[in-house]
Coordinates of N, CA, C and O in Angstrom, one line a residue:
X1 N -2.1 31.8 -70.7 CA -3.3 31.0 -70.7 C -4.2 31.5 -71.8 O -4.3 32.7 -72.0
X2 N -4.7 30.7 -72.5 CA -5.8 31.0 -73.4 C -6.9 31.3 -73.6 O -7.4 30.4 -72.9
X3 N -7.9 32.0 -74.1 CA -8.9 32.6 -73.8 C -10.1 30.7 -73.8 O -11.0 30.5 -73.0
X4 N -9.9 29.9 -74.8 CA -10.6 28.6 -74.4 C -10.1 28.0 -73.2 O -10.8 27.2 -72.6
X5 N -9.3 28.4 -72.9 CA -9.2 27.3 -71.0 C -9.6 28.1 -69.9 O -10.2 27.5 -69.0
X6 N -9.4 30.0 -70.0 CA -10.2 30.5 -69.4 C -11.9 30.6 -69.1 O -12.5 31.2 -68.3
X7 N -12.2 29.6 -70.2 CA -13.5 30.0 -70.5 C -14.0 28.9 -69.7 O -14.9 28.9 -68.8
X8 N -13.1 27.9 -70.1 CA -13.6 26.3 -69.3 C -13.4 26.9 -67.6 O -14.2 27.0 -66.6
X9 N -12.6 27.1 -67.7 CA -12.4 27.5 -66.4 C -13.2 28.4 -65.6 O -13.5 28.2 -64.4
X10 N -13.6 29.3 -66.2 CA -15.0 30.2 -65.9 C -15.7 29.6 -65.5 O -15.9 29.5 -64.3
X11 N -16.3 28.8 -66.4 CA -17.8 27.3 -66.4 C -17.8 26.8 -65.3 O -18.6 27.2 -64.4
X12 N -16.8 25.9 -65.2 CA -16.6 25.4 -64.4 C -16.5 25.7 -62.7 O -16.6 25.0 -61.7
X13 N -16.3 27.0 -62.9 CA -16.0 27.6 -60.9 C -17.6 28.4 -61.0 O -18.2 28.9 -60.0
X14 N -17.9 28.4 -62.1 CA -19.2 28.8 -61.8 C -20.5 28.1 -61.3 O -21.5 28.5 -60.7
X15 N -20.3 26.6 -61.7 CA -21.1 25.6 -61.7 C -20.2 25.1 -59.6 O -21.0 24.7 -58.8
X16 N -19.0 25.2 -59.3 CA -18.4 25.1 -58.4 C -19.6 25.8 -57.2 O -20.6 25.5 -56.5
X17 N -18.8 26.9 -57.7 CA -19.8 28.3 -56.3 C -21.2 27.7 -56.0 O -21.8 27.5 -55.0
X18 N -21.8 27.4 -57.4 CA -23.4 27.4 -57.3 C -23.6 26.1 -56.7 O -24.6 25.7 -56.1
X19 N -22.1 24.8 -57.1 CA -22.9 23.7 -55.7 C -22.2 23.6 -54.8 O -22.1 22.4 -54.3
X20 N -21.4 24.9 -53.9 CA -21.4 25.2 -52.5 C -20.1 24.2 -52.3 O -19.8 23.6 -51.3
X21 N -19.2 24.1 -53.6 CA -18.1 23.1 -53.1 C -16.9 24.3 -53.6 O -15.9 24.0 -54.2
X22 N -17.2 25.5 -53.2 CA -15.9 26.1 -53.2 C -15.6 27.3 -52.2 O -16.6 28.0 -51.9
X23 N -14.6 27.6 -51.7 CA -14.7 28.7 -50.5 C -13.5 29.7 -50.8 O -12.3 29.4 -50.9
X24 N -14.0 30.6 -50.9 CA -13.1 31.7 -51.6 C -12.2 32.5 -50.1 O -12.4 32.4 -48.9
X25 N -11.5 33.0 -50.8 CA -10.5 34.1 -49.8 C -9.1 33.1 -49.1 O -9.5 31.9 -49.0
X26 N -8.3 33.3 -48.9 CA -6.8 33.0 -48.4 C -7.5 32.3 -47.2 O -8.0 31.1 -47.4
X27 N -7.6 32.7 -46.2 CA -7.7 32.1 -44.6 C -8.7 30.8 -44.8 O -8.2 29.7 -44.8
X28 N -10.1 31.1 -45.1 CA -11.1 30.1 -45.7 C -10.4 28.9 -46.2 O -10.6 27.8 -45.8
X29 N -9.5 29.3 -47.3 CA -8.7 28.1 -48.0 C -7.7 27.4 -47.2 O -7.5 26.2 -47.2
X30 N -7.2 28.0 -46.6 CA -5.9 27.2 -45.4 C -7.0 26.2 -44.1 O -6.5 25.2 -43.5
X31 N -8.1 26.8 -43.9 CA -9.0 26.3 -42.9 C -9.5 25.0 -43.2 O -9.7 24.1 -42.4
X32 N -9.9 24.9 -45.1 CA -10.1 23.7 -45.8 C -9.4 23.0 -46.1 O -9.8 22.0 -46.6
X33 N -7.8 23.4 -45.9 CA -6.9 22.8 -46.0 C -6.9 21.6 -45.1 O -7.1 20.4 -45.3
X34 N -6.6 22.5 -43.9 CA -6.4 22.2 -42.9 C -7.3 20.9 -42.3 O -7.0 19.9 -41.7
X35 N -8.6 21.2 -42.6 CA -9.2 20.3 -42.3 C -9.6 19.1 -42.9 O -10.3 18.1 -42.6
X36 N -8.9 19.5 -44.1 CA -9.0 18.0 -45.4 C -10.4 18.4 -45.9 O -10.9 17.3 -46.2
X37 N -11.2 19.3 -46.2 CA -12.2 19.2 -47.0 C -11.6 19.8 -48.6 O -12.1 19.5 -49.7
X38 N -10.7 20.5 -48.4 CA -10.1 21.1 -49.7 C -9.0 20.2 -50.5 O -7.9 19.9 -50.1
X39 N -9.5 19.9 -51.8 CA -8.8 18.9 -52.5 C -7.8 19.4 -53.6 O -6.8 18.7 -54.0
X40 N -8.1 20.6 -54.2 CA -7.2 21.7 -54.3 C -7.5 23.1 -54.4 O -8.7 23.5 -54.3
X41 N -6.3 24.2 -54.7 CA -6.3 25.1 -54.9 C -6.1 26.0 -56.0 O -5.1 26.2 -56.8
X42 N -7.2 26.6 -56.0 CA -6.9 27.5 -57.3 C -6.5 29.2 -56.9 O -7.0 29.8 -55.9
X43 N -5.7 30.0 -57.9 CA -5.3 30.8 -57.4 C -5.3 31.8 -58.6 O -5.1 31.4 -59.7
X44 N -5.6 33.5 -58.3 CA -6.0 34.1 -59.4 C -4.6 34.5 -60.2 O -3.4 34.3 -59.7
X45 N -5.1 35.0 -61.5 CA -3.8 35.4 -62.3 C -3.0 36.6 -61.8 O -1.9 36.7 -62.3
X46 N -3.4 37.4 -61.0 CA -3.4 38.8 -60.4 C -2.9 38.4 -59.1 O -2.2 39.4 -58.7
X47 N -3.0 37.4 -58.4 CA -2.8 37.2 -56.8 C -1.1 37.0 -56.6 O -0.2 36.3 -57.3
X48 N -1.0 37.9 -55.5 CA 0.4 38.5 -55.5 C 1.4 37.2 -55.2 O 1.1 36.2 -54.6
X49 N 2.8 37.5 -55.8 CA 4.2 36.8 -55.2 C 3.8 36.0 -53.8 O 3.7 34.7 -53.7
X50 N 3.6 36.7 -53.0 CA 3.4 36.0 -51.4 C 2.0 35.0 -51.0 O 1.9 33.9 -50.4
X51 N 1.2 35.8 -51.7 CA 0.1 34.5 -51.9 C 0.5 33.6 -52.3 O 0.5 32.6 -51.7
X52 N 0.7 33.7 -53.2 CA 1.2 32.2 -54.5 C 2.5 31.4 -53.4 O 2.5 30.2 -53.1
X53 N 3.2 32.3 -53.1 CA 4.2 31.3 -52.1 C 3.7 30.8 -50.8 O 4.1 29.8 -50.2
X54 N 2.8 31.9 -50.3 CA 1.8 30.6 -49.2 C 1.1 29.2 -49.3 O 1.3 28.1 -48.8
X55 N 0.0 29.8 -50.5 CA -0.7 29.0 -50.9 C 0.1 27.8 -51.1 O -0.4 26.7 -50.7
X56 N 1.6 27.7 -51.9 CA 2.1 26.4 -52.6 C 2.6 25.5 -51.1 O 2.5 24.3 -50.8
X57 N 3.3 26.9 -50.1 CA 3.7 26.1 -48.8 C 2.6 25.1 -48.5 O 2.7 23.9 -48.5
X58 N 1.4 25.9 -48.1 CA 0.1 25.1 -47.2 C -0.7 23.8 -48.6 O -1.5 22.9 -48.2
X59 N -0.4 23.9 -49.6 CA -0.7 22.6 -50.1 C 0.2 21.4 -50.5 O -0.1 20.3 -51.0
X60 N 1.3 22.0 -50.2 CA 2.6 20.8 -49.6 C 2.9 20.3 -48.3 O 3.5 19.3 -48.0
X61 N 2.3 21.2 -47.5 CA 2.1 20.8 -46.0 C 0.6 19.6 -46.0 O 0.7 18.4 -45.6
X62 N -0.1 20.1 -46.3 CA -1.3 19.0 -46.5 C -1.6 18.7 -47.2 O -2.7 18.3 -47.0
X63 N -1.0 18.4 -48.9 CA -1.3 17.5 -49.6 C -2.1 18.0 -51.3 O -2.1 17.7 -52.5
X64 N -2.6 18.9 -50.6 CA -3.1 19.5 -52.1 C -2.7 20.0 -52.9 O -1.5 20.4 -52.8
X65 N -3.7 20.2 -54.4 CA -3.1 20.4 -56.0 C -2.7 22.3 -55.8 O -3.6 23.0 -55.3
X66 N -2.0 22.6 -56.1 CA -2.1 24.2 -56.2 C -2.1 24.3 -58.2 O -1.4 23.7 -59.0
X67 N -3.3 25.1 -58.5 CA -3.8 25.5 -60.0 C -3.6 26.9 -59.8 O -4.0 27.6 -58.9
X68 N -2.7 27.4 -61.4 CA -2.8 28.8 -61.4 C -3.7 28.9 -62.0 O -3.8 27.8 -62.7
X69 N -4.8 29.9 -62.4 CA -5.8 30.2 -62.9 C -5.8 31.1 -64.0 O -5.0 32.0 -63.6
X70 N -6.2 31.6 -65.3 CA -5.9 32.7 -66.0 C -6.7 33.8 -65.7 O -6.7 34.9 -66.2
X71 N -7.7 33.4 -64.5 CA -8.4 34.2 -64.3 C -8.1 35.8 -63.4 O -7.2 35.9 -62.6
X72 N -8.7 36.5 -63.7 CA -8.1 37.7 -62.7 C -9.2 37.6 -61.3 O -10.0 36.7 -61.1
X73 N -9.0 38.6 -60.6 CA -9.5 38.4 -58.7 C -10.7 39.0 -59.4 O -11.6 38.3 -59.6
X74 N -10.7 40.1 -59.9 CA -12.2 40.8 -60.5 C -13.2 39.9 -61.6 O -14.4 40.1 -61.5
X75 N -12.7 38.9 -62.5 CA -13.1 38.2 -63.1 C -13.6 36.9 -62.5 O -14.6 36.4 -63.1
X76 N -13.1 36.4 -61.5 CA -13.6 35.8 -59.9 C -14.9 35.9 -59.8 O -15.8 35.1 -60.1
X77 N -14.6 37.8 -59.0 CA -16.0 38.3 -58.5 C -17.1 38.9 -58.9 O -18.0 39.4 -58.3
X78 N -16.6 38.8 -60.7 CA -17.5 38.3 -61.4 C -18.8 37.3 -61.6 O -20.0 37.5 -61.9
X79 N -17.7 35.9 -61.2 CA -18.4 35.1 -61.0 C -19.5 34.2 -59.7 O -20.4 33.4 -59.7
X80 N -18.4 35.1 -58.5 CA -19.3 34.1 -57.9 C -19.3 35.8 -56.2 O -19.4 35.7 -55.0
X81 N -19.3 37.1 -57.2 CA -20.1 37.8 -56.3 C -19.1 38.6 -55.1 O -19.3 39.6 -54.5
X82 N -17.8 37.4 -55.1 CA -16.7 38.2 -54.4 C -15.1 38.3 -54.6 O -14.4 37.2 -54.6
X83 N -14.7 39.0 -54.8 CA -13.0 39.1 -55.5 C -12.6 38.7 -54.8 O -13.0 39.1 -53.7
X84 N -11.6 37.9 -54.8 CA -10.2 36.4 -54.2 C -9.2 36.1 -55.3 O -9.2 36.0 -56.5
X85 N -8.4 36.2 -54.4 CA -7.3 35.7 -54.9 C -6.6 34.4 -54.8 O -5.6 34.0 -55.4
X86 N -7.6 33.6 -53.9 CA -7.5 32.1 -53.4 C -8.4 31.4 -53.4 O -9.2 31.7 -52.5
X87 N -8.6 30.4 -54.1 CA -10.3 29.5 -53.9 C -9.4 28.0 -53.8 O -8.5 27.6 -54.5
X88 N -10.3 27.4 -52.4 CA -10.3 26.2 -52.1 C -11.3 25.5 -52.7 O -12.4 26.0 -52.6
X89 N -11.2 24.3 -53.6 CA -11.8 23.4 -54.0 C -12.5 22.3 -53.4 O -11.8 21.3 -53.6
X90 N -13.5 22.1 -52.8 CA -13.7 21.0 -52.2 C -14.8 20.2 -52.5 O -15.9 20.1 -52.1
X91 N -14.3 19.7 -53.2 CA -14.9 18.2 -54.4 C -13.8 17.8 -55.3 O -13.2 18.6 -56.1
X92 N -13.6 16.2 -55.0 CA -13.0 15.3 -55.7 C -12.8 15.6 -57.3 O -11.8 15.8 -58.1
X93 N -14.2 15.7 -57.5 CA -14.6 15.4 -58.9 C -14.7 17.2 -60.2 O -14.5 17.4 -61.4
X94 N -15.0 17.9 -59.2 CA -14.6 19.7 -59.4 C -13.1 19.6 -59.7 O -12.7 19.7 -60.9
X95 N -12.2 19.5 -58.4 CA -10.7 19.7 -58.5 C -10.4 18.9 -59.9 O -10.0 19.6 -60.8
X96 N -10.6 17.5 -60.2 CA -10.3 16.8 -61.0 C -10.5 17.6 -62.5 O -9.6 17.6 -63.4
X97 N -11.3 18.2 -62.5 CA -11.8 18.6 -63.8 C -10.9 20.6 -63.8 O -10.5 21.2 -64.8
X98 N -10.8 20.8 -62.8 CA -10.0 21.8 -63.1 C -8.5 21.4 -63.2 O -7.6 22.2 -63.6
X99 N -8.1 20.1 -62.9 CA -6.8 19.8 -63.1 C -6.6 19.1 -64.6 O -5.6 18.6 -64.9
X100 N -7.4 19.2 -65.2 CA -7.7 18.6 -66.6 C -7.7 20.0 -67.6 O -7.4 19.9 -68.8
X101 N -8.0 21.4 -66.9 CA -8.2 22.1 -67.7 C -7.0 23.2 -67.4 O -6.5 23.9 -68.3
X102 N -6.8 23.2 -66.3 CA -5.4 24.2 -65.7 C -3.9 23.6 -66.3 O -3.0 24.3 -66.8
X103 N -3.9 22.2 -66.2 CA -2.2 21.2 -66.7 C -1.7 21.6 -67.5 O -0.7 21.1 -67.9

């Protein structure tokens, strides 16, 4: 991943957190899943084998985007105050623009 898509990608989950359309941590994200508020998933560059293979199960089970992120879990909670390895997206128009910059 490159340091310009990481950057967009920074921007962007930053402007995310601050309008309350994203929910960080594993369980939180399967919960948004689950309940269709989560439109996709983003996941850190550091977040282990088994995460990554959950995460892809539970948004093939309900429909959503799984995005790897270049970002690391600490570079995260950098941003939005807490280290994760899993962030649920929930906005149409958010997800859209991280699938524009993740592809």
């Amino acid at each position: 991943m490159n340091l310009e898509k990481n950057r967009k990608t920074a921007d962007l989950l930053t402007v995310c957190f601050k309008a309350g359309k994203a929910v960080r941590g594993f369980d939180p994200s399967v919960e948004a899943l689950k309940n269709g508020s989560a439109h996709c998933i983003i996941t850190a560059s550091d977040a282990s084998a088994k995460t990554i293979k959950e995460t892809e199960f539970y948004c093939g089970k309900y429909g959503a985007v799984h995005l790897a992120s270049g970002l690391s879990k600490d570079e995260i909670r950098r941003l939005s105050g807490k280290a994760a390895a899993v962030i649920a997206v929930c906005d149409r128009g958010f997800s859209e623009g991280f699938a524009k910059i993740l592809r």
